[in-house]
Short mmCIF file of C-alpha atoms in Angstrom, two decimals:
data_model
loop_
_atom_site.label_atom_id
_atom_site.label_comp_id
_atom_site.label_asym_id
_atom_site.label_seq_id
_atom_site.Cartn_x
_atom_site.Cartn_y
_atom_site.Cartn_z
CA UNK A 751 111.20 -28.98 -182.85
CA UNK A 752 107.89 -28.34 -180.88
CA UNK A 753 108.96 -28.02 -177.18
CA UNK A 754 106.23 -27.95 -174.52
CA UNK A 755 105.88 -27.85 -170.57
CA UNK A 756 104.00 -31.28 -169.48
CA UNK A 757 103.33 -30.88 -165.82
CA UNK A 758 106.85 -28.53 -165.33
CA UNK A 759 109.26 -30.99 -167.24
CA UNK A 760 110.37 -29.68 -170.94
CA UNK A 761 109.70 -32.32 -173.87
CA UNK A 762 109.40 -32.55 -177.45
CA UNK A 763 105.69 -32.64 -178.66
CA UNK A 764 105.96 -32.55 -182.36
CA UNK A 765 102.24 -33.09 -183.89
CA UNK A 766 100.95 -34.27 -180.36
CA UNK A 767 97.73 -33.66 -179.21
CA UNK A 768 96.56 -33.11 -175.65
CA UNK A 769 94.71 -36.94 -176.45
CA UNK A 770 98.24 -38.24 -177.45
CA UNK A 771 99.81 -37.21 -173.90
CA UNK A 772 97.18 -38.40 -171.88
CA UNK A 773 97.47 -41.31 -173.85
CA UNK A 774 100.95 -41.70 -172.99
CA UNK A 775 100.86 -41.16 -169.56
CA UNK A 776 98.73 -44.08 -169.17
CA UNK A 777 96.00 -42.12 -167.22
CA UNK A 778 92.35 -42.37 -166.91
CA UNK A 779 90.17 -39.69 -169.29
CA UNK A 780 87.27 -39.61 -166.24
CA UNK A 781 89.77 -38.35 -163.50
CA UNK A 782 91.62 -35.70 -164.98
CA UNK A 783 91.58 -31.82 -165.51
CA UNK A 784 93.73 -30.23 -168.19
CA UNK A 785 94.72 -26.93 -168.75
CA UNK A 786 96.62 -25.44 -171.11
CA UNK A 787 98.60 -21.50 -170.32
CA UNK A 788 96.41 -21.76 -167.71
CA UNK A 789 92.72 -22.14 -169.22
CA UNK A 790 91.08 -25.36 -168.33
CA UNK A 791 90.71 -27.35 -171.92
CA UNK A 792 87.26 -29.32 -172.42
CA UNK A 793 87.16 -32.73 -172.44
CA UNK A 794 85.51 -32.14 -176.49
CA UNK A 795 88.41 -30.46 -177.12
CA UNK A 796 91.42 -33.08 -175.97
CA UNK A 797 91.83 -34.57 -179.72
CA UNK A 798 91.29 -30.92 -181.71
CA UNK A 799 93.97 -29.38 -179.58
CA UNK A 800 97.66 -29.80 -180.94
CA UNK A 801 100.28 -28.40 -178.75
CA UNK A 802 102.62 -25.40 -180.28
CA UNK A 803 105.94 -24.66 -178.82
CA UNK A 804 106.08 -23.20 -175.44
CA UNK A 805 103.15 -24.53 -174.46
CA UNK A 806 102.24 -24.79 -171.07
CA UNK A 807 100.15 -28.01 -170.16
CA UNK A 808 99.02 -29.18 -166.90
CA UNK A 809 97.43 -32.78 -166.53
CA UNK A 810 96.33 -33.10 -163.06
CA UNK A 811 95.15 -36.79 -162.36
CA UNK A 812 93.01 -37.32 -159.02
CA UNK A 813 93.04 -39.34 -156.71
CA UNK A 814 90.73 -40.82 -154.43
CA UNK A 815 89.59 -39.78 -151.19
CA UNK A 816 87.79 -37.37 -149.25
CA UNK B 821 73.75 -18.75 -123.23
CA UNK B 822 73.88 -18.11 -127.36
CA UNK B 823 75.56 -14.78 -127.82
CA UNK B 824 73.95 -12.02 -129.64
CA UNK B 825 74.58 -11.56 -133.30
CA UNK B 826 76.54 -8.53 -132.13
CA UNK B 827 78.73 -10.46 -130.04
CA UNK B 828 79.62 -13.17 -132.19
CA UNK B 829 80.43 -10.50 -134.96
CA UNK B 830 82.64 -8.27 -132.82
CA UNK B 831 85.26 -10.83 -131.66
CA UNK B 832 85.36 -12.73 -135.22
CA UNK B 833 86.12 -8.30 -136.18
CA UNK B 834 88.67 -8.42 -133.31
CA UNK B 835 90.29 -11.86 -134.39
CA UNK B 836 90.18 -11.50 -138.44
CA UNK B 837 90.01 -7.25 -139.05
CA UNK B 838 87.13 -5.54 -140.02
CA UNK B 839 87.41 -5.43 -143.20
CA UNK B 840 87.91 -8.98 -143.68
CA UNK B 841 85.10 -9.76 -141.96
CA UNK B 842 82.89 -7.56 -143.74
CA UNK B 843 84.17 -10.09 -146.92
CA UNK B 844 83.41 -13.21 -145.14
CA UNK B 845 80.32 -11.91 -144.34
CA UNK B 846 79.78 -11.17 -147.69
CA UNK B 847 80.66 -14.07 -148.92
CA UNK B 848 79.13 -17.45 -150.49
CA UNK B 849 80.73 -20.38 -150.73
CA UNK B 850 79.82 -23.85 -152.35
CA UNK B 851 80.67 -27.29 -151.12
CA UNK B 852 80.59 -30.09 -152.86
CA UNK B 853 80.56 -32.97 -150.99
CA UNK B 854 79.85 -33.25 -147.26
CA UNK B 855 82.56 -36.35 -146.06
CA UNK B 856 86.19 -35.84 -144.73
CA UNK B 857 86.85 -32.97 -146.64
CA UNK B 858 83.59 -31.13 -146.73
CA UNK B 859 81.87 -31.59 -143.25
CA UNK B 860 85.38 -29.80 -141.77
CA UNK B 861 86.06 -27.35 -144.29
CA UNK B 862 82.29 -26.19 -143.36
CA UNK B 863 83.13 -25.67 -140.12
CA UNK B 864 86.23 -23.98 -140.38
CA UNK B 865 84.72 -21.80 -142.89
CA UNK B 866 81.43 -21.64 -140.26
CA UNK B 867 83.43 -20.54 -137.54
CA UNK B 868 85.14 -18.53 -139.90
CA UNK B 869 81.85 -16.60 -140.07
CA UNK B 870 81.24 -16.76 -143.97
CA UNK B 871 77.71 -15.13 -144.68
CA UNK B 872 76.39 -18.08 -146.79
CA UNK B 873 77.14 -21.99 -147.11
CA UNK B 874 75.81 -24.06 -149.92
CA UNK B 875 76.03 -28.20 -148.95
CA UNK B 876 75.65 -30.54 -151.67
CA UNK B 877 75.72 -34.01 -151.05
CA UNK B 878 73.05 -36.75 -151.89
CA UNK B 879 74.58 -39.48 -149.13
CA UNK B 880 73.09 -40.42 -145.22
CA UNK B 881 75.29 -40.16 -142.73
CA UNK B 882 77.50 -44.20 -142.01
CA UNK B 883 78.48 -45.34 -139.04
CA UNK B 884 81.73 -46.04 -141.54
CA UNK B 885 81.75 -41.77 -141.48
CA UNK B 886 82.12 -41.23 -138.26
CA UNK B 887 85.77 -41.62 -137.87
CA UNK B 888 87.01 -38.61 -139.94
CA UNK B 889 83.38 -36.62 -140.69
CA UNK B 890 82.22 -33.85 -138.67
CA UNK B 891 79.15 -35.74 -137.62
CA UNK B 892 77.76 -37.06 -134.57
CA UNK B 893 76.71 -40.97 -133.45
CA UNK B 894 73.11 -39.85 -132.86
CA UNK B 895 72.92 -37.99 -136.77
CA UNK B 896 73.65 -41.80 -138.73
CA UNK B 897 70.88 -42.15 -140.79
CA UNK B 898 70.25 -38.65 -141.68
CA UNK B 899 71.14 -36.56 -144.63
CA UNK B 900 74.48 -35.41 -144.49
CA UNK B 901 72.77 -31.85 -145.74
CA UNK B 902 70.55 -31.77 -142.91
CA UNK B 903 73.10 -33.12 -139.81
CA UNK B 904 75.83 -31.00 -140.80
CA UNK B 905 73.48 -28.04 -141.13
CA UNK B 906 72.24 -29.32 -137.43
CA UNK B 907 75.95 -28.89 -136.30
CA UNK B 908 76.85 -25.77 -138.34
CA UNK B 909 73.87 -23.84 -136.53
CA UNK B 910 75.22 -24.80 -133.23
CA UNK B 911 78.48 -23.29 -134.30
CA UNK B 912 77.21 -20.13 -135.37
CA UNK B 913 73.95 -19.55 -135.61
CA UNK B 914 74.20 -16.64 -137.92
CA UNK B 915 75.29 -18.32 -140.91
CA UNK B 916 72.90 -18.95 -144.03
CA UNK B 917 73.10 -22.19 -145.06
CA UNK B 918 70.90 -23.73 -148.50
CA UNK B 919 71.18 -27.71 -148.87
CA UNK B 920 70.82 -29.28 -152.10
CA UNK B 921 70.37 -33.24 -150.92
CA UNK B 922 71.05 -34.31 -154.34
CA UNK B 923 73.84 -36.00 -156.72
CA UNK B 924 76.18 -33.39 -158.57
CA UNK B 925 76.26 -34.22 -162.48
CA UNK B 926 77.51 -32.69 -165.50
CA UNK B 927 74.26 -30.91 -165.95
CA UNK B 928 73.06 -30.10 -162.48
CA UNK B 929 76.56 -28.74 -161.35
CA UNK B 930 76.52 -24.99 -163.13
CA UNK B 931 73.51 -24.52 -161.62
CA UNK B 932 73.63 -25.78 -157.63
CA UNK B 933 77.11 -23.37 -157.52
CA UNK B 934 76.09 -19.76 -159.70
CA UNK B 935 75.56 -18.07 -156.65
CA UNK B 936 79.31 -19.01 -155.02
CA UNK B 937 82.16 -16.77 -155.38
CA UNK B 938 84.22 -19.83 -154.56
CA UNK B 939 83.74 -23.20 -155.38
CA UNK B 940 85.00 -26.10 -152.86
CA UNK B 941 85.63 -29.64 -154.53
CA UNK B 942 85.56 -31.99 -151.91
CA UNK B 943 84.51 -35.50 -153.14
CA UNK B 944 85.99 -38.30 -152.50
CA UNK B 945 85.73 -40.12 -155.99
CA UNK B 946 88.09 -39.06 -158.55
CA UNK B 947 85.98 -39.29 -161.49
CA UNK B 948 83.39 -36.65 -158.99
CA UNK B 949 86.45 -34.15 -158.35
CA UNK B 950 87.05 -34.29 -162.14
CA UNK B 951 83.48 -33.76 -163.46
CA UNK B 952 83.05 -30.44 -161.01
CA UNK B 953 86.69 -29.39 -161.33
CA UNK B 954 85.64 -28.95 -165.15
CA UNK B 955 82.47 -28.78 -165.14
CA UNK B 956 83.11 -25.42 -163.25
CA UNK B 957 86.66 -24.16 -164.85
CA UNK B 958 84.35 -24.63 -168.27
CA UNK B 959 81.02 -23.01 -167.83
CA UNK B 960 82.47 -20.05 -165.98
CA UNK B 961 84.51 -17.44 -166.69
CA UNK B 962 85.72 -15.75 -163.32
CA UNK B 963 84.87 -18.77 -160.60
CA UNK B 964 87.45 -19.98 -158.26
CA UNK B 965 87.67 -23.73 -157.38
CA UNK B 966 89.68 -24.77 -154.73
CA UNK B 967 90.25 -28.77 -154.72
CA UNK B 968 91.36 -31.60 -152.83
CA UNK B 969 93.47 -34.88 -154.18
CA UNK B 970 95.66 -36.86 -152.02
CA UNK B 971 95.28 -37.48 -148.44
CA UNK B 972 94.93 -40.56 -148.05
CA UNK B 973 96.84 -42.79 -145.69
CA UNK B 974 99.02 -42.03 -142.58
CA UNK B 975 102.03 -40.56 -144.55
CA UNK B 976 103.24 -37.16 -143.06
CA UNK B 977 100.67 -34.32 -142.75
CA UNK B 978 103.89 -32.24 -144.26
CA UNK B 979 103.37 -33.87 -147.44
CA UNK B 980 99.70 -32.04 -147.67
CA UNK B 981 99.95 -28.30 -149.80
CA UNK B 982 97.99 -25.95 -151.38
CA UNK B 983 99.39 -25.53 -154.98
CA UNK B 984 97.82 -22.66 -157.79
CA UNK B 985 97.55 -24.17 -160.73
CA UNK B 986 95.88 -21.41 -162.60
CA UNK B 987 94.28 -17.96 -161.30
CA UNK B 988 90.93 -19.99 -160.99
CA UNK B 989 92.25 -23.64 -160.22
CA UNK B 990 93.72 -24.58 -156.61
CA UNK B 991 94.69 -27.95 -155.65
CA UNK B 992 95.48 -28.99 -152.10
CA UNK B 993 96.75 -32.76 -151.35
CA UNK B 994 99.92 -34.33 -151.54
CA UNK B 995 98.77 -35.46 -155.29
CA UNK B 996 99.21 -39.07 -154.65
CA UNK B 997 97.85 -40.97 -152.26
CA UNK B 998 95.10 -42.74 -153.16
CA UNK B 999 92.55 -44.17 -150.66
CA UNK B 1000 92.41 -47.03 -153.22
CA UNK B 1001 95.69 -48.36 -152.79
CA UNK B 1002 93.90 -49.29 -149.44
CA UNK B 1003 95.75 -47.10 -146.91
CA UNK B 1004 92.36 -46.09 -145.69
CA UNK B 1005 91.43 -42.29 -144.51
CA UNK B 1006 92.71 -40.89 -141.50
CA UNK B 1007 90.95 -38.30 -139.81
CA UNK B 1008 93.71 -36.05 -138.82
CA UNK B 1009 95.41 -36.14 -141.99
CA UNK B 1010 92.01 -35.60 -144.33
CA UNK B 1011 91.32 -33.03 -141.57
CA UNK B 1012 94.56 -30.88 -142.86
CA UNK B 1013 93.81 -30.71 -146.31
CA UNK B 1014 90.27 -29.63 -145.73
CA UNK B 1015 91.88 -27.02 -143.18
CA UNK B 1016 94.25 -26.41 -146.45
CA UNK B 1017 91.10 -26.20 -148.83
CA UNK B 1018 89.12 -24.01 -146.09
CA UNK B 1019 92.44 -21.81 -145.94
CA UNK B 1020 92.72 -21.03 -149.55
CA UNK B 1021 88.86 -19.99 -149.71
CA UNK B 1022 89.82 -17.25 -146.60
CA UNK B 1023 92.73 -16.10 -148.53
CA UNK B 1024 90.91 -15.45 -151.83
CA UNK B 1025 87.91 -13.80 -150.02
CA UNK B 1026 90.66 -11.10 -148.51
CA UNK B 1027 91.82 -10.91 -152.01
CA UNK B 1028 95.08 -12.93 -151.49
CA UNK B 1029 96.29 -15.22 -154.57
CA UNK B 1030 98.96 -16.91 -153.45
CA UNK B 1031 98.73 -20.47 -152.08
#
């Protein structure tokens, strides 16, 4: 069992990509940053990077305004 | 009467510590972005007295802006670059200031922020806050980029926080609300998260990390 940190809640990730949780979350690819432990992951990279356990991954979605 | 350089320096030494001036005065910051968010976080961060200012923004000034923007009725029609630099200089008139009057992209972004120690995201398009968030957090290894999502609205001004994300990625907002769910900018709310955004750049300049 692959467990990972998606935005602070705890979930299985077995196989997943950072593509298949954006994916998931139903979010747009042009108004996010990821980063995983803390090191921003490039966009290039969202479908080459599987997450291991205890992975830390932070999707941060904008919004508009400003 | 202006005061003298002299002057102007020894209260912001008085109000902020010497030492902490001497960073601000040291200091360059980059804004991207010149609306709600970046016309007042340049002025905080003017009166502030940080040695060096880089304005981006491609956009004229709206009659639409003047609600929440740190501009003037007399400046619509100008480049945002050139009024706020107008109004910054009144402010203090010891700051350096370089305008870029053009539109940040993926390729032009690395190279209109090198010189910043900090980088301010203040956009007001999400798919703009993304492209310089990364844009930045990718091509360099040490900057700091201080951001702003979620402001939107007339929800309470408690709501609005500075979160660390990472030791280069800070986020102020309340994450959520979205001036396209039509609840329209407010100029008192937008005005604390730039104060939040301008905050977090004086804090990392004195060599504070936490938000």
């Amino acid at each position: 069992m692959v467990l990972v940190y998606i935005n602070g809640c705890e979930q299985a990730a077995n196989g997943k990509s950072v593509v298949d949780v954006i994916d998931e979350m139903n979010i747009d690819i042009r108004t996010i940053a990821v980063e995983l432990n803390e090191e921003i992951v490039s966009k290039a990279d969202y479908d080459k990077t599987t997450l291991k356990d205890g992975d830390v991954l932070e999707v941060v979605s904008f919004v508009g305004g400003g | 009467m202006v005061p003298t350089k002299e002057e102007f320096f020894s209260v912001l030494e008085f109000r902020h510590g010497r030492e902490n001036q001497r960073k601000f005065n040291e200091a360059t910051v980059a804004i991207c972005g010149l609306g709600g968010l970046g016309s007042n976080i340049a002025i905080c961060l003017a009166r502030a007295g940080i040695g060096k200012l880089i304005l981006i923004d491609f956009d004229v000034v709206d009659v639409s802006n003047l609600h929440r923007q740190q501009y003037k009725a007399n400046q619509v029609g100008m480049y945002k670059t050139e009024a706020l630099k107008e109004n910054l200089l009144e402010i203090n008139p010891y700051i350096t200031i370089e305008s870029h009057t053009v539109r940040m992209t993926e390729d032009n972004t690395v190279k209109l922020v090198s010189e910043a120690d900090v980088v301010c995201e203040a956009f007001d398009k999400a798919e703009c806050k993304a492209m310089v968030v990364n844009a930045v957090l990718t091509h360099f290894k040490d900057k700091i980029i201080v951001s702003g999502s979620g402001m939107a609205g007339f929800s309470s001004a408690n709501d609005i926080n500075t979160k660390k994300l990472s030791k280069r990625f800070y986020l102020c907002g309340d994450g959520v609300s979205d001036v396209n769910d039509g609840i329209g900018l407010i100029a008192s709310r937008v005005m604390v998260c730039a104060a939040h955004e301008a905050h977090m750049v004086l804090r990392l300049l004195m060599g504070e990390q936490t938000p």
